[in-house]
Each structure stands twice: as C-alpha cells, then as structure tokens.
PDB file of C-alpha atoms and ligand atoms in Angstrom:
ATOM      1  CA  MET A   1      21.253  -6.534   4.959  1.00 86.00           C
ATOM      2  CA  LYS A   2      22.232  -6.963   1.317  1.00 92.00           C
ATOM      3  CA  THR A   3      19.090  -5.347  -0.012  1.00 97.00           C
ATOM      4  CA  VAL A   4      15.869  -3.709   1.150  1.00 98.00           C
ATOM      5  CA  ARG A   5      14.012  -4.791  -1.996  1.00 98.00           C
ATOM      6  CA  MET A   6      11.629  -7.544  -0.985  1.00 98.00           C
ATOM      7  CA  GLU A   7      11.574  -8.943  -4.539  1.00 98.00           C
ATOM      8  CA  GLU A   8      15.266  -9.745  -4.059  1.00 98.00           C
ATOM      9  CA  MET A   9      14.700 -11.329  -0.638  1.00 98.00           C
ATOM     10  CA  ASN A  10      13.148 -14.594   0.557  1.00 98.00           C
ATOM     11  CA  TRP A  11      10.311 -14.873   3.055  1.00 98.00           C
ATOM     12  CA  VAL A  12      12.598 -16.088   5.837  1.00 98.00           C
ATOM     13  CA  ASP A  13      14.754 -12.951   5.731  1.00 97.00           C
ATOM     14  CA  ILE A  14      11.720 -10.712   5.226  1.00 98.00           C
ATOM     15  CA  LYS A  15      10.072 -12.211   8.308  1.00 98.00           C
ATOM     16  CA  LYS A  16      13.270 -11.770  10.302  1.00 98.00           C
ATOM     17  CA  ALA A  17      13.590  -8.143   9.183  1.00 98.00           C
ATOM     18  CA  ILE A  18      10.010  -7.360  10.225  1.00 98.00           C
ATOM     19  CA  ASN A  19      10.571  -9.049  13.608  1.00 98.00           C
ATOM     20  CA  ASP A  20      13.781  -7.019  13.988  1.00 97.00           C
ATOM     21  CA  GLY A  21      11.814  -3.776  13.599  1.00 97.00           C
ATOM     22  CA  PHE A  22      11.508  -3.172   9.877  1.00 98.00           C
ATOM     23  CA  LYS A  23       7.889  -2.085  10.299  1.00 97.00           C
ATOM     24  CA  THR A  24       7.748   0.359   7.392  1.00 97.00           C
ATOM     25  CA  VAL A  25       7.270  -0.547   3.749  1.00 98.00           C
ATOM     26  CA  VAL A  26       7.415   1.833   0.786  1.00 98.00           C
ATOM     27  CA  ILE A  27       5.998   1.299  -2.705  1.00 98.00           C
ATOM     28  CA  GLY A  28       6.678   3.404  -5.813  1.00 98.00           C
ATOM     29  CA  VAL A  29       3.794   3.906  -8.245  1.00 98.00           C
ATOM     30  CA  GLY A  30       4.990   4.721 -11.769  1.00 98.00           C
ATOM     31  CA  SER A  31       3.537   4.429 -15.248  1.00 98.00           C
ATOM     32  CA  THR A  32       4.095   2.790 -18.612  1.00 98.00           C
ATOM     33  CA  GLU A  33       3.470   5.560 -21.096  1.00 98.00           C
ATOM     34  CA  GLN A  34       5.014   7.509 -23.928  1.00 98.00           C
ATOM     35  CA  HIS A  35       7.726   9.957 -22.897  1.00 98.00           C
ATOM     36  CA  GLY A  36       8.413  11.681 -26.179  1.00 98.00           C
ATOM     37  CA  PRO A  37      10.434  10.307 -29.098  1.00 98.00           C
ATOM     38  CA  HIS A  38      13.557  10.075 -26.923  1.00 98.00           C
ATOM     39  CA  LEU A  39      12.701   8.386 -23.586  1.00 98.00           C
ATOM     40  CA  PRO A  40      11.508   4.819 -22.886  1.00 98.00           C
ATOM     41  CA  THR A  41       7.927   4.104 -21.834  1.00 98.00           C
ATOM     42  CA  GLN A  42       9.212   2.785 -18.480  1.00 98.00           C
ATOM     43  CA  THR A  43      10.483   6.271 -17.526  1.00 98.00           C
ATOM     44  CA  ASP A  44       8.156   6.930 -14.559  1.00 98.00           C
ATOM     45  CA  ALA A  45       8.351   3.326 -13.353  1.00 98.00           C
ATOM     46  CA  LEU A  46      12.150   3.335 -13.401  1.00 98.00           C
ATOM     47  CA  ILE A  47      12.305   6.664 -11.570  1.00 98.00           C
ATOM     48  CA  ALA A  48       9.792   5.357  -8.984  1.00 98.00           C
ATOM     49  CA  ASP A  49      11.801   2.192  -8.416  1.00 98.00           C
ATOM     50  CA  VAL A  50      15.149   3.940  -7.907  1.00 98.00           C
ATOM     51  CA  MET A  51      13.705   6.862  -5.946  1.00 98.00           C
ATOM     52  CA  VAL A  52      11.818   4.615  -3.533  1.00 98.00           C
ATOM     53  CA  ASN A  53      14.916   2.466  -3.039  1.00 98.00           C
ATOM     54  CA  LEU A  54      16.816   5.578  -1.921  1.00 98.00           C
ATOM     55  CA  ILE A  55      13.905   6.614   0.300  1.00 98.00           C
ATOM     56  CA  ALA A  56      13.741   3.157   1.940  1.00 98.00           C
ATOM     57  CA  LYS A  57      17.451   3.361   2.778  1.00 97.00           C
ATOM     58  CA  LYS A  58      17.173   6.912   4.101  1.00 97.00           C
ATOM     59  CA  LEU A  59      14.166   6.108   6.317  1.00 95.00           C
ATOM     60  CA  LYS A  60      16.000   3.198   8.022  1.00 88.00           C
ATOM     61  CA  ASN A  61      14.218   0.056   9.215  1.00 96.00           C
ATOM     62  CA  THR A  62      12.245   0.156   5.993  1.00 98.00           C
ATOM     63  CA  LEU A  63      11.678  -2.362   3.215  1.00 98.00           C
ATOM     64  CA  GLN A  64      10.693  -1.703  -0.383  1.00 98.00           C
ATOM     65  CA  ALA A  65       7.849  -3.658  -1.996  1.00 98.00           C
ATOM     66  CA  ARG A  66       7.699  -4.346  -5.736  1.00 98.00           C
ATOM     67  CA  THR A  67       7.151  -1.143  -7.695  1.00 98.00           C
ATOM     68  CA  ILE A  68       3.761  -0.736  -9.373  1.00 98.00           C
ATOM     69  CA  SER A  69       4.878  -0.107 -12.960  1.00 98.00           C
ATOM     70  CA  VAL A  70       1.607   0.796 -14.683  1.00 98.00           C
ATOM     71  CA  GLY A  71      -0.601   3.740 -13.768  1.00 98.00           C
ATOM     72  CA  CYS A  72      -3.412   5.989 -14.973  1.00 97.00           C
ATOM     73  CA  SER A  73      -2.281   7.375 -18.340  1.00 97.00           C
ATOM     74  CA  ASP A  74      -5.429   7.841 -20.457  1.00 96.00           C
ATOM     75  CA  HIS A  75      -4.195  11.214 -21.759  1.00 94.00           C
ATOM     76  CA  HIS A  76      -1.152   9.484 -23.328  1.00 96.00           C
ATOM     77  CA  LEU A  77      -3.099   6.699 -25.083  1.00 96.00           C
ATOM     78  CA  PRO A  78      -2.902   8.296 -28.549  1.00 95.00           C
ATOM     79  CA  PHE A  79       0.797   7.317 -28.455  1.00 97.00           C
ATOM     80  CA  PRO A  80       1.720   3.629 -29.054  1.00 97.00           C
ATOM     81  CA  GLY A  81       3.138   1.655 -26.145  1.00 98.00           C
ATOM     82  CA  THR A  82       1.143   3.482 -23.491  1.00 98.00           C
ATOM     83  CA  ILE A  83      -0.738   1.146 -21.151  1.00 98.00           C
ATOM     84  CA  SER A  84      -3.325   2.805 -18.951  1.00 98.00           C
ATOM     85  CA  LEU A  85      -5.157   1.502 -15.902  1.00 98.00           C
ATOM     86  CA  LYS A  86      -8.640   2.687 -15.084  1.00 98.00           C
ATOM     87  CA  LYS A  87      -8.742   4.694 -11.877  1.00 97.00           C
ATOM     88  CA  SER A  88     -10.755   1.873 -10.263  1.00 98.00           C
ATOM     89  CA  THR A  89      -8.068  -0.655 -11.293  1.00 98.00           C
ATOM     90  CA  LEU A  90      -5.188   1.315  -9.789  1.00 98.00           C
ATOM     91  CA  LYS A  91      -7.205   1.890  -6.609  1.00 98.00           C
ATOM     92  CA  ALA A  92      -7.895  -1.855  -6.418  1.00 98.00           C
ATOM     93  CA  ILE A  93      -4.179  -2.593  -6.775  1.00 98.00           C
ATOM     94  CA  ILE A  94      -3.337  -0.129  -3.985  1.00 98.00           C
ATOM     95  CA  HIS A  95      -5.960  -1.812  -1.801  1.00 98.00           C
ATOM     96  CA  ASP A  96      -4.582  -5.278  -2.535  1.00 98.00           C
ATOM     97  CA  TYR A  97      -0.994  -4.201  -1.799  1.00 98.00           C
ATOM     98  CA  ALA A  98      -1.970  -2.749   1.567  1.00 98.00           C
ATOM     99  CA  GLU A  99      -4.175  -5.698   2.460  1.00 97.00           C
ATOM    100  CA  SER A 100      -1.332  -8.109   1.728  1.00 98.00           C
ATOM    101  CA  LEU A 101       1.377  -6.123   3.490  1.00 98.00           C
ATOM    102  CA  GLN A 102      -0.591  -5.437   6.677  1.00 97.00           C
ATOM    103  CA  LYS A 103      -0.927  -9.195   7.191  1.00 97.00           C
ATOM    104  CA  HIS A 104       2.843  -9.486   7.617  1.00 97.00           C
ATOM    105  CA  GLY A 105       3.160  -7.020  10.444  1.00 96.00           C
ATOM    106  CA  PHE A 106       4.047  -3.769   8.704  1.00 97.00           C
ATOM    107  CA  GLU A 107       2.824  -0.796  10.712  1.00 96.00           C
ATOM    108  CA  ASN A 108       3.519   1.911   8.117  1.00 97.00           C
ATOM    109  CA  ILE A 109       2.579   1.371   4.467  1.00 98.00           C
ATOM    110  CA  ILE A 110       3.617   4.209   2.174  1.00 98.00           C
ATOM    111  CA  PHE A 111       2.792   4.798  -1.502  1.00 98.00           C
ATOM    112  CA  ILE A 112       4.926   7.199  -3.569  1.00 98.00           C
ATOM    113  CA  PRO A 113       3.665   8.188  -7.049  1.00 98.00           C
ATOM    114  CA  THR A 114       6.064   9.567  -9.659  1.00 97.00           C
ATOM    115  CA  HIS A 115       3.376  10.127 -12.279  1.00 96.00           C
ATOM    116  CA  GLY A 116       0.792  12.919 -12.106  1.00 92.00           C
ATOM    117  CA  GLY A 117      -2.178  10.729 -13.058  1.00 93.00           C
ATOM    118  CA  ASN A 118      -1.595   8.466 -10.041  1.00 97.00           C
ATOM    119  CA  PHE A 119      -1.798  11.087  -7.307  1.00 96.00           C
ATOM    120  CA  ASN A 120      -5.583  11.294  -7.080  1.00 96.00           C
ATOM    121  CA  PRO A 121      -6.338   7.541  -7.220  1.00 97.00           C
ATOM    122  CA  ILE A 122      -3.712   6.966  -4.503  1.00 98.00           C
ATOM    123  CA  LYS A 123      -5.197   9.740  -2.362  1.00 98.00           C
ATOM    124  CA  GLU A 124      -8.662   8.154  -2.504  1.00 98.00           C
ATOM    125  CA  ALA A 125      -7.430   4.589  -1.977  1.00 98.00           C
ATOM    126  CA  VAL A 126      -5.245   5.556   0.983  1.00 98.00           C
ATOM    127  CA  GLU A 127      -8.131   7.398   2.672  1.00 97.00           C
ATOM    128  CA  GLU A 128     -10.329   4.317   2.295  1.00 98.00           C
ATOM    129  CA  LEU A 129      -7.574   2.025   3.564  1.00 98.00           C
ATOM    130  CA  GLN A 130      -6.809   4.207   6.570  1.00 96.00           C
ATOM    131  CA  GLU A 131     -10.446   3.904   7.614  1.00 97.00           C
ATOM    132  CA  LYS A 132     -10.334   0.149   7.162  1.00 97.00           C
ATOM    133  CA  TYR A 133      -7.090  -0.308   9.115  1.00 97.00           C
ATOM    134  CA  PRO A 134      -7.066   2.386  11.819  1.00 96.00           C
ATOM    135  CA  GLU A 135      -4.494   0.480  13.904  1.00 96.00           C
ATOM    136  CA  ILE A 136      -1.729   1.029  11.333  1.00 96.00           C
ATOM    137  CA  LYS A 137      -0.604   4.052   9.318  1.00 96.00           C
ATOM    138  CA  ILE A 138      -1.248   4.074   5.592  1.00 97.00           C
ATOM    139  CA  TYR A 139       0.099   7.103   3.783  1.00 96.00           C
ATOM    140  CA  GLY A 140       0.397   8.300   0.209  1.00 97.00           C
ATOM    141  CA  PHE A 141       2.416  11.306  -0.867  1.00 97.00           C
ATOM    142  CA  THR A 142      -0.339  13.010  -2.869  1.00 95.00           C
ATOM    143  CA  ASP A 143       0.691  16.657  -2.972  1.00 94.00           C
ATOM    144  CA  LEU A 144       1.143  16.968  -6.733  1.00 92.00           C
ATOM    145  CA  MET A 145       1.796  20.731  -6.589  1.00 90.00           C
ATOM    146  CA  GLY A 146       4.422  20.213  -3.865  1.00 93.00           C
ATOM    147  CA  PHE A 147       6.040  17.471  -5.944  1.00 95.00           C
ATOM    148  CA  VAL A 148       6.224  19.698  -9.023  1.00 92.00           C
ATOM    149  CA  ALA A 149       7.457  22.692  -6.999  1.00 94.00           C
ATOM    150  CA  ALA A 150      10.275  20.622  -5.478  1.00 96.00           C
ATOM    151  CA  HIS A 151      11.520  19.831  -9.003  1.00 96.00           C
ATOM    152  CA  TYR A 152      11.273  23.452 -10.175  1.00 96.00           C
ATOM    153  CA  LYS A 153      13.254  24.581  -7.148  1.00 97.00           C
ATOM    154  CA  ILE A 154      16.167  22.304  -8.028  1.00 98.00           C
ATOM    155  CA  ALA A 155      15.871  23.299 -11.704  1.00 98.00           C
ATOM    156  CA  ALA A 156      16.123  26.983 -10.761  1.00 98.00           C
ATOM    157  CA  ASP A 157      19.500  26.285  -9.128  1.00 97.00           C
ATOM    158  CA  PHE A 158      20.650  25.058 -12.551  1.00 98.00           C
ATOM    159  CA  ASN A 159      19.195  28.162 -14.264  1.00 98.00           C
ATOM    160  CA  ILE A 160      16.533  26.015 -15.883  1.00 98.00           C
ATOM    161  CA  THR A 161      13.099  27.642 -16.163  1.00 97.00           C
ATOM    162  CA  LYS A 162       9.869  25.874 -15.160  1.00 96.00           C
ATOM    163  CA  GLU A 163       8.896  25.683 -18.810  1.00 96.00           C
ATOM    164  CA  GLU A 164      12.194  23.999 -19.767  1.00 97.00           C
ATOM    165  CA  ALA A 165      12.194  21.676 -16.749  1.00 97.00           C
ATOM    166  CA  GLY A 166       8.786  20.635 -17.985  1.00 95.00           C
ATOM    167  CA  ALA A 167       6.060  18.399 -16.668  1.00 91.00           C
ATOM    168  CA  HIS A 168       6.684  15.516 -19.074  1.00 96.00           C
ATOM    169  CA  ALA A 169       9.845  14.239 -20.785  1.00 98.00           C
ATOM    170  CA  GLY A 170      11.424  17.690 -20.483  1.00 98.00           C
ATOM    171  CA  GLU A 171      14.765  18.660 -18.963  1.00 98.00           C
ATOM    172  CA  VAL A 172      14.041  16.994 -15.591  1.00 98.00           C
ATOM    173  CA  GLU A 173      12.912  13.547 -16.677  1.00 98.00           C
ATOM    174  CA  THR A 174      15.409  13.398 -19.537  1.00 98.00           C
ATOM    175  CA  SER A 175      18.238  14.216 -17.104  1.00 98.00           C
ATOM    176  CA  GLN A 176      16.975  11.529 -14.706  1.00 98.00           C
ATOM    177  CA  ILE A 177      16.874   8.820 -17.385  1.00 98.00           C
ATOM    178  CA  LEU A 178      20.315   9.877 -18.665  1.00 98.00           C
ATOM    179  CA  ALA A 179      21.503   9.168 -15.113  1.00 98.00           C
ATOM    180  CA  LEU A 180      19.623   5.863 -14.770  1.00 98.00           C
ATOM    181  CA  ALA A 181      19.549   4.252 -18.219  1.00 98.00           C
ATOM    182  CA  GLU A 182      21.516   6.308 -20.722  1.00 98.00           C
ATOM    183  CA  ASN A 183      21.503   3.401 -23.190  1.00 98.00           C
ATOM    184  CA  LEU A 184      17.722   3.780 -23.555  1.00 98.00           C
ATOM    185  CA  VAL A 185      17.840   7.497 -24.437  1.00 98.00           C
ATOM    186  CA  GLU A 186      17.679   8.580 -28.116  1.00 98.00           C
ATOM    187  CA  LYS A 187      19.808  11.708 -27.841  1.00 98.00           C
ATOM    188  CA  GLU A 188      19.655  12.650 -31.533  1.00 98.00           C
ATOM    189  CA  ARG A 189      15.891  13.067 -31.146  1.00 98.00           C
ATOM    190  CA  PHE A 190      16.080  15.732 -28.439  1.00 98.00           C
ATOM    191  CA  GLN A 191      13.887  18.680 -29.379  1.00 97.00           C
ATOM    192  CA  PRO A 192      11.918  21.178 -27.324  1.00 97.00           C
ATOM    193  CA  GLY A 193       8.269  20.266 -26.753  1.00 97.00           C
ATOM    194  CA  TYR A 194       5.489  22.496 -25.455  1.00 96.00           C
ATOM    195  CA  LEU A 195       7.116  25.465 -23.680  1.00 96.00           C
ATOM    196  CA  GLY A 196       4.070  27.653 -23.100  1.00 93.00           C
ATOM    197  CA  VAL A 197       2.043  28.322 -19.980  1.00 89.00           C
ATOM    198  CA  LEU A 198       0.913  25.211 -18.120  1.00 87.00           C
ATOM    199  CA  GLY A 199      -1.940  26.541 -16.024  1.00 85.00           C
ATOM    200  CA  GLU A 200      -5.284  25.097 -14.999  1.00 85.00           C
ATOM    201  CA  GLU A 201      -6.768  25.669 -18.432  1.00 89.00           C
ATOM    202  CA  GLU A 202      -3.990  23.826 -20.264  1.00 89.00           C
ATOM    203  CA  ILE A 203      -3.991  20.947 -17.782  1.00 86.00           C
ATOM    204  CA  GLU A 204      -7.763  20.576 -18.130  1.00 87.00           C
ATOM    205  CA  MET A 205      -7.402  20.439 -21.903  1.00 89.00           C
ATOM    206  CA  LEU A 206      -4.609  17.892 -21.563  1.00 88.00           C
ATOM    207  CA  PHE A 207      -6.792  15.524 -19.550  1.00 86.00           C
ATOM    208  CA  LYS A 208      -9.895  16.080 -21.712  1.00 89.00           C
ATOM    209  CA  LYS A 209      -8.375  16.004 -25.179  1.00 92.00           C
ATOM    210  CA  GLY A 210      -5.119  14.151 -24.574  1.00 93.00           C
ATOM    211  CA  MET A 211      -1.461  15.115 -24.922  1.00 94.00           C
ATOM    212  CA  PRO A 212      -1.555  15.784 -28.696  1.00 94.00           C
ATOM    213  CA  SER A 213      -3.747  18.834 -27.989  1.00 93.00           C
ATOM    214  CA  LEU A 214      -0.665  20.497 -26.456  1.00 94.00           C
ATOM    215  CA  THR A 215       2.238  18.712 -28.097  1.00 95.00           C
ATOM    216  CA  GLU A 216       2.442  16.461 -31.151  1.00 95.00           C
ATOM    217  CA  ILE A 217       5.673  14.826 -29.970  1.00 97.00           C
ATOM    218  CA  GLY A 218       4.433  14.165 -26.418  1.00 97.00           C
ATOM    219  CA  VAL A 219       6.954  16.420 -24.691  1.00 98.00           C
ATOM    220  CA  ILE A 220       6.344  19.243 -22.220  1.00 97.00           C
ATOM    221  CA  GLY A 221       9.655  20.961 -21.531  1.00 97.00           C
ATOM    222  CA  ASP A 222      13.050  21.029 -23.205  1.00 98.00           C
ATOM    223  CA  PRO A 223      15.151  17.841 -23.248  1.00 98.00           C
ATOM    224  CA  THR A 224      17.996  19.619 -25.083  1.00 98.00           C
ATOM    225  CA  LYS A 225      18.957  21.171 -21.705  1.00 98.00           C
ATOM    226  CA  ALA A 226      19.235  17.787 -19.973  1.00 98.00           C
ATOM    227  CA  SER A 227      22.399  16.214 -18.547  1.00 98.00           C
ATOM    228  CA  LYS A 228      23.315  13.058 -16.676  1.00 98.00           C
ATOM    229  CA  LYS A 229      24.965  15.073 -13.919  1.00 98.00           C
ATOM    230  CA  LYS A 230      21.813  17.078 -13.236  1.00 98.00           C
ATOM    231  CA  GLY A 231      19.783  13.871 -13.358  1.00 98.00           C
ATOM    232  CA  LYS A 232      21.735  12.442 -10.422  1.00 98.00           C
ATOM    233  CA  VAL A 233      21.089  15.619  -8.427  1.00 98.00           C
ATOM    234  CA  TYR A 234      17.359  15.586  -9.212  1.00 98.00           C
ATOM    235  CA  ILE A 235      17.014  11.993  -8.070  1.00 98.00           C
ATOM    236  CA  GLU A 236      19.007  12.472  -4.875  1.00 98.00           C
ATOM    237  CA  LYS A 237      17.315  15.748  -3.878  1.00 98.00           C
ATOM    238  CA  ILE A 238      13.773  14.588  -4.649  1.00 98.00           C
ATOM    239  CA  ALA A 239      14.414  11.420  -2.627  1.00 98.00           C
ATOM    240  CA  GLU A 240      15.580  13.644   0.247  1.00 98.00           C
ATOM    241  CA  PHE A 241      12.494  15.852  -0.093  1.00 98.00           C
ATOM    242  CA  LEU A 242      10.109  12.877  -0.106  1.00 98.00           C
ATOM    243  CA  THR A 243      11.882  11.257   2.845  1.00 97.00           C
ATOM    244  CA  GLY A 244      11.377  14.481   4.799  1.00 96.00           C
ATOM    245  CA  GLU A 245       7.678  14.564   3.916  1.00 96.00           C
ATOM    246  CA  ILE A 246       7.237  10.937   4.988  1.00 96.00           C
ATOM    247  CA  GLU A 247       9.067  11.534   8.280  1.00 95.00           C
ATOM    248  CA  LYS A 248       6.830  14.517   9.035  1.00 92.00           C
ATOM    249  CA  GLN A 249       3.764  12.442   8.320  1.00 89.00           C
ATOM    250  CA  LEU A 250       4.762   9.358  10.289  1.00 84.00           C
ATOM    251  CA  LEU A 251       6.811  11.099  12.992  1.00 73.00           C
ATOM    252  CA  LEU A 252       9.435   8.415  12.530  1.00 55.00           C
TER     253      LEU A 252
HETATM  254 ZN1   ZN B   1       7.111  10.941 -16.544  1.00 77.88          ZN
END
C-alpha cells in the first residue's frame, strides 16, 4: 500500500484494506495553541499526525484516520492564535469519530493525544464508547504521567534535565519541530521559559489562572538546548513507546 493515511486514500481501497484485515485504526489528537514565540500553533497537531503515522506502520494492518487538530487549550487562550474546544466538544468529536469508524468494520479504534489537555476528555469519551460498543475495542492512551516520563527518560540520555526538556515548547517540542518543520521555527527567539518546579501546585495554578501565571512567553522548558537530531530521536522513540502500550492493551 502506498499510504496508510485514509485522507490520502479512496473508499474503494479503504474497503479493500479493511476486508484484507486492516481492522485497526489510529487517530492522533493534537491542539492548535501558542507554543512560545518560536514554534507554530500547529505544533501538537503536527507531532500527533507524524507520530500516529509511525505508530500505524509499526502496528501493521492498521490505518490512520484524519488527525484531530484542535483540542482543549483554555489555559493558553491569553495568547493569540490559540483555538480551544470545550471538553464537551472534544468528547463529542471523539464519539463521532468512533461512531463513524465502527460502521466500516474496524475492530480496534485507538485515540492518541499529544497534548496534555486532551488526555482527560479522551479518557471519559473512550470509557463511554466502550460501554456503547462492547463488541469492539476502543482505546485511548490516557496515561499523561507515563507519557511525560517517557519523554524525560529520553531527555536524560541526552543529559537534558526534566526542567529543560519542559512540558511546553521546551527542549523536547522544539527539537521535534526542528525535525519536522524547521522552516516554521524562529530560532533567533529561543530563550529559556519557566524552569522551576512543575508539581501539582504549579499545574493547578496553570489550569486555573492560565499560562501567563507561570511564564509570560508561554514556554515551559529551555528551547536553547534543542536540536533537529534529538527531535528525530524523540519522535521515533515515543512512537515506539506508544506502539508498545497499544500492543499491550489490544494484545495484537
Ligand atoms: Zn505542545
């Protein structure tokens, strides 16, 4: 097959693929939100799209459905260009995706968020959907702490601290976008953002009062440590990690 992206395929070939055993479909769930003065607002959506494409190829017999490019980003709204869905809207979209895809014969429907604000809405929607469609498997990777830890582990191999790796537009995401869309990165604007503790208290404040309460430039982490080379490694290794988690879950 030339591609596993259904948006690049026609219904005839999609139907044939499903009949030939492509019973799994994966969907990335990104965001459209500020990522500091140096990264494009499509950062999470682009990472989701590329990451899920790698995952679909690694899983075998799997197709990729159109990436959901907007997510729950209320805490970034003080910054222009951020578009945020209400939790109920994102949940409704997840429901509609699954309801559409199950009609075509997919037996495993998998949602992969790349943005922190999407994990909880996906968790709730997937639980509801699994009850509604017990005959198929609907799964969302919703272990936010596991997701973050997997990034920090790779960062540590590069001698990058958790604080530098960062939760938002720091060394990790800047490296990833350098690898995926270097032309969209404003390198002369690289500057460290919030590098302090990011515990429960700080995260609560972030969600209640918005990103500017922690960082005026909208960056958590240190983009000055980023590189294209590391970005490629992050993307490849996180795709491997997520593929492993999906396989465990679905016993593929
Ligand atoms: Zn991001």
